[in-house]
PDB file of C-alpha atoms in Angstrom:
ATOM      1  CA  ALA L   1      -7.110 -25.794  16.811  1.00 66.00           C
ATOM      2  CA  ILE L   2      -6.535 -23.217  19.580  1.00 74.00           C
ATOM      3  CA  GLY L   3      -8.994 -24.638  22.082  1.00 82.00           C
ATOM      4  CA  CYS L   4     -11.584 -21.831  21.918  1.00 84.00           C
ATOM      5  CA  SER L   5     -15.195 -21.971  20.870  1.00 88.00           C
ATOM      6  CA  PRO L   6     -16.302 -19.979  17.799  1.00 87.00           C
ATOM      7  CA  SER L   7     -18.333 -17.630  20.035  1.00 91.00           C
ATOM      8  CA  THR L   8     -15.255 -16.870  22.181  1.00 89.00           C
ATOM      9  CA  ILE L   9     -13.216 -16.063  19.084  1.00 86.00           C
ATOM     10  CA  THR L  10     -16.005 -13.868  17.714  1.00 89.00           C
ATOM     11  CA  LYS L  11     -16.196 -11.954  21.012  1.00 91.00           C
ATOM     12  CA  ARG L  12     -12.423 -11.436  21.039  1.00 89.00           C
ATOM     13  CA  LEU L  13     -12.420 -10.217  17.436  1.00 89.00           C
ATOM     14  CA  ASP L  14     -15.326  -7.860  18.163  1.00 90.00           C
ATOM     15  CA  LYS L  15     -13.401  -6.475  21.145  1.00 92.00           C
ATOM     16  CA  LEU L  16     -10.297  -5.895  18.991  1.00 91.00           C
ATOM     17  CA  LYS L  17     -12.426  -4.146  16.339  1.00 92.00           C
ATOM     18  CA  SER L  18     -14.136  -1.945  18.938  1.00 93.00           C
ATOM     19  CA  ALA L  19     -10.758  -0.955  20.372  1.00 94.00           C
ATOM     20  CA  GLY L  20      -9.569   0.043  16.871  1.00 92.00           C
ATOM     21  CA  ILE L  21      -6.816  -2.576  16.848  1.00 90.00           C
ATOM     22  CA  ILE L  22      -8.362  -4.414  13.904  1.00 90.00           C
ATOM     23  CA  LYS L  23      -9.381  -1.758  11.394  1.00 88.00           C
ATOM     24  CA  GLY L  24     -10.726  -4.120   8.752  1.00 86.00           C
ATOM     25  CA  TYR L  25      -9.846  -6.987   6.510  1.00 85.00           C
ATOM     26  CA  THR L  26      -7.921  -6.751   3.257  1.00 83.00           C
ATOM     27  CA  PRO L  27      -7.941  -9.414   0.552  1.00 85.00           C
ATOM     28  CA  ASN L  28      -4.609 -11.023  -0.254  1.00 85.00           C
ATOM     29  CA  ILE L  29      -4.661 -10.618  -4.044  1.00 89.00           C
ATOM     30  CA  ASP L  30      -2.321 -12.421  -6.412  1.00 90.00           C
ATOM     31  CA  TYR L  31      -2.014  -9.562  -8.895  1.00 91.00           C
ATOM     32  CA  ASP L  32      -0.093 -11.722 -11.360  1.00 91.00           C
ATOM     33  CA  VAL L  33      -2.958 -14.227 -11.567  1.00 93.00           C
ATOM     34  CA  ALA L  34      -5.437 -11.310 -11.758  1.00 94.00           C
ATOM     35  CA  GLY L  35      -3.672 -10.062 -14.896  1.00 95.00           C
ATOM     36  CA  TYR L  36      -1.525  -7.308 -13.329  1.00 95.00           C
ATOM     37  CA  PRO L  37       1.986  -8.793 -13.441  1.00 95.00           C
ATOM     38  CA  LEU L  38       3.821  -5.494 -12.941  1.00 95.00           C
ATOM     39  CA  ARG L  39       4.149  -4.181  -9.385  1.00 95.00           C
ATOM     40  CA  VAL L  40       6.135  -1.006  -9.045  1.00 96.00           C
ATOM     41  CA  LEU L  41       7.239   0.872  -5.964  1.00 96.00           C
ATOM     42  CA  PHE L  42       7.655   4.590  -6.592  1.00 97.00           C
ATOM     43  CA  ILE L  43       9.978   6.184  -4.038  1.00 96.00           C
ATOM     44  CA  CYS L  44       9.019   9.832  -3.859  1.00 94.00           C
ATOM     45  CA  LYS L  45       9.779  13.154  -2.264  1.00 92.00           C
ATOM     46  CA  VAL L  46       7.075  15.622  -1.213  1.00 90.00           C
ATOM     47  CA  PRO L  47       7.138  18.764   0.896  1.00 84.00           C
ATOM     48  CA  ILE L  48       6.322  17.868   4.498  1.00 82.00           C
ATOM     49  CA  THR L  49       3.459  20.365   4.629  1.00 81.00           C
ATOM     50  CA  GLU L  50       1.742  18.699   1.629  1.00 82.00           C
ATOM     51  CA  ARG L  51       2.405  15.063   2.485  1.00 78.00           C
ATOM     52  CA  GLY L  52      -0.934  14.257   4.169  1.00 80.00           C
ATOM     53  CA  ASP L  53      -3.103  15.942   1.531  1.00 83.00           C
ATOM     54  CA  LEU L  54      -1.192  14.355  -1.341  1.00 87.00           C
ATOM     55  CA  LEU L  55      -1.468  10.942   0.282  1.00 86.00           C
ATOM     56  CA  GLU L  56      -5.262  11.204   0.124  1.00 86.00           C
ATOM     57  CA  GLU L  57      -5.081  12.076  -3.592  1.00 90.00           C
ATOM     58  CA  VAL L  58      -2.582   9.323  -4.393  1.00 93.00           C
ATOM     59  CA  VAL L  59      -4.739   6.508  -3.005  1.00 92.00           C
ATOM     60  CA  GLU L  60      -7.472   7.522  -5.468  1.00 93.00           C
ATOM     61  CA  LEU L  61      -5.240   6.918  -8.509  1.00 94.00           C
ATOM     62  CA  PRO L  62      -6.060   3.790 -10.543  1.00 92.00           C
ATOM     63  CA  GLY L  63      -3.748   0.883  -9.758  1.00 93.00           C
ATOM     64  CA  VAL L  64      -2.575   2.096  -6.338  1.00 94.00           C
ATOM     65  CA  VAL L  65      -2.086  -0.793  -3.904  1.00 93.00           C
ATOM     66  CA  THR L  66      -0.460   1.104  -1.025  1.00 91.00           C
ATOM     67  CA  ALA L  67       0.680   4.608  -0.249  1.00 92.00           C
ATOM     68  CA  THR L  68       2.985   4.965   2.745  1.00 91.00           C
ATOM     69  CA  GLU L  69       3.785   8.289   4.402  1.00 89.00           C
ATOM     70  CA  LEU L  70       7.200   8.288   6.089  1.00 88.00           C
ATOM     71  CA  MET L  71       8.009  10.694   8.906  1.00 84.00           C
ATOM     72  CA  THR L  72      11.775  10.862   8.373  1.00 82.00           C
ATOM     73  CA  GLY L  73      14.181  10.944   5.468  1.00 80.00           C
ATOM     74  CA  ASN L  74      14.083  12.608   2.077  1.00 83.00           C
ATOM     75  CA  HIS L  75      12.036   9.882   0.435  1.00 90.00           C
ATOM     76  CA  ASN L  76       8.940  10.445   2.530  1.00 88.00           C
ATOM     77  CA  LEU L  77       6.267   8.880   0.316  1.00 91.00           C
ATOM     78  CA  HIS L  78       6.257   5.344  -1.098  1.00 94.00           C
ATOM     79  CA  ILE L  79       3.583   4.414  -3.610  1.00 95.00           C
ATOM     80  CA  GLU L  80       3.040   0.856  -4.801  1.00 96.00           C
ATOM     81  CA  MET L  81       0.994   0.370  -7.954  1.00 95.00           C
ATOM     82  CA  VAL L  82       0.092  -2.504 -10.243  1.00 96.00           C
ATOM     83  CA  GLY L  83      -0.225  -2.567 -14.014  1.00 95.00           C
ATOM     84  CA  GLN L  84      -0.598  -4.879 -16.963  1.00 96.00           C
ATOM     85  CA  HIS L  85       1.924  -3.363 -19.391  1.00 94.00           C
ATOM     86  CA  ASN L  86       4.985  -1.113 -19.390  1.00 93.00           C
ATOM     87  CA  ASP L  87       2.819   1.720 -20.708  1.00 94.00           C
ATOM     88  CA  ASP L  88       0.720   1.462 -17.533  1.00 93.00           C
ATOM     89  CA  ILE L  89       3.812   2.202 -15.464  1.00 91.00           C
ATOM     90  CA  THR L  90       4.577   5.272 -17.585  1.00 94.00           C
ATOM     91  CA  ASP L  91       0.980   6.471 -17.183  1.00 94.00           C
ATOM     92  CA  MET L  92       1.149   5.907 -13.422  1.00 93.00           C
ATOM     93  CA  ALA L  93       4.399   7.864 -13.139  1.00 95.00           C
ATOM     94  CA  PHE L  94       2.826  10.703 -15.110  1.00 95.00           C
ATOM     95  CA  SER L  95      -0.251  10.730 -12.829  1.00 94.00           C
ATOM     96  CA  ILE L  96       1.959  10.875  -9.742  1.00 94.00           C
ATOM     97  CA  SER L  97       4.112  13.673 -11.185  1.00 94.00           C
ATOM     98  CA  LYS L  98       0.999  15.607 -12.207  1.00 94.00           C
ATOM     99  CA  LEU L  99       0.069  15.825  -8.505  1.00 93.00           C
ATOM    100  CA  GLY L 100       3.361  17.635  -7.859  1.00 91.00           C
ATOM    101  CA  ILE L 101       5.123  14.618  -6.384  1.00 93.00           C
ATOM    102  CA  GLN L 102       8.792  14.113  -7.243  1.00 94.00           C
ATOM    103  CA  ILE L 103       9.614  10.501  -8.143  1.00 95.00           C
ATOM    104  CA  ASP L 104      13.220   9.646  -7.319  1.00 95.00           C
ATOM    105  CA  GLU L 105      13.132   5.905  -7.965  1.00 94.00           C
ATOM    106  CA  GLU L 106      10.968   3.244  -9.577  1.00 94.00           C
ATOM    107  CA  VAL L 107      11.516  -0.273  -8.279  1.00 94.00           C
ATOM    108  CA  LEU L 108       9.969  -3.404  -9.777  1.00 92.00           C
ATOM    109  CA  VAL L 109       8.580  -5.530  -6.918  1.00 90.00           C
ATOM    110  CA  LYS L 110       8.923  -9.306  -7.159  1.00 85.00           C
ATOM    111  CA  ASN L 111       7.233 -10.688  -4.016  1.00 80.00           C
ATOM    112  CA  GLU L 112       5.777  -9.532  -0.741  1.00 81.00           C
ATOM    113  CA  TYR L 113       4.929 -11.598   2.300  1.00 79.00           C
ATOM    114  CA  LEU L 114       2.373 -10.256   4.748  1.00 77.00           C
ATOM    115  CA  GLN L 115       1.657 -11.477   8.253  1.00 78.00           C
ATOM    116  CA  PRO L 116       0.735  -9.984  11.591  1.00 76.00           C
ATOM    117  CA  ALA L 117       3.667  -9.197  13.874  1.00 78.00           C
ATOM    118  CA  SER L 118       4.657 -12.237  15.906  1.00 77.00           C
ATOM    119  CA  ILE L 119       3.516 -10.490  19.094  1.00 77.00           C
ATOM    120  CA  PHE L 120      -0.066 -11.172  17.957  1.00 70.00           C
ATOM    121  CA  ALA L 121       0.484 -14.878  17.290  1.00 62.00           C
TER     122      ALA L 121
END
């Protein structure tokens, strides 16, 4: 479709991986179909000095999809998790709080669309 042979594409992908531009491949999971219809974004506040260490602990929690460390603003940690039932969300919030992270908001996520930035198209 793009006028390149499979070997050329493989070489280009290998080059991008070697340069650290492509870090890996992530499956695009339909959590609703997988039985996890609840996606919640926890908007949190953590002390700047603890942010990096807590991020490593957060990604180990069951149900975590993403954990995003923000460099500016009061809400400097966003955690997205999936669950099957409302009780799962309560348990997740408790696990986050137990780490010493202050949750300021819980937002129910409806959809997310992922794609590479258009500069890579």
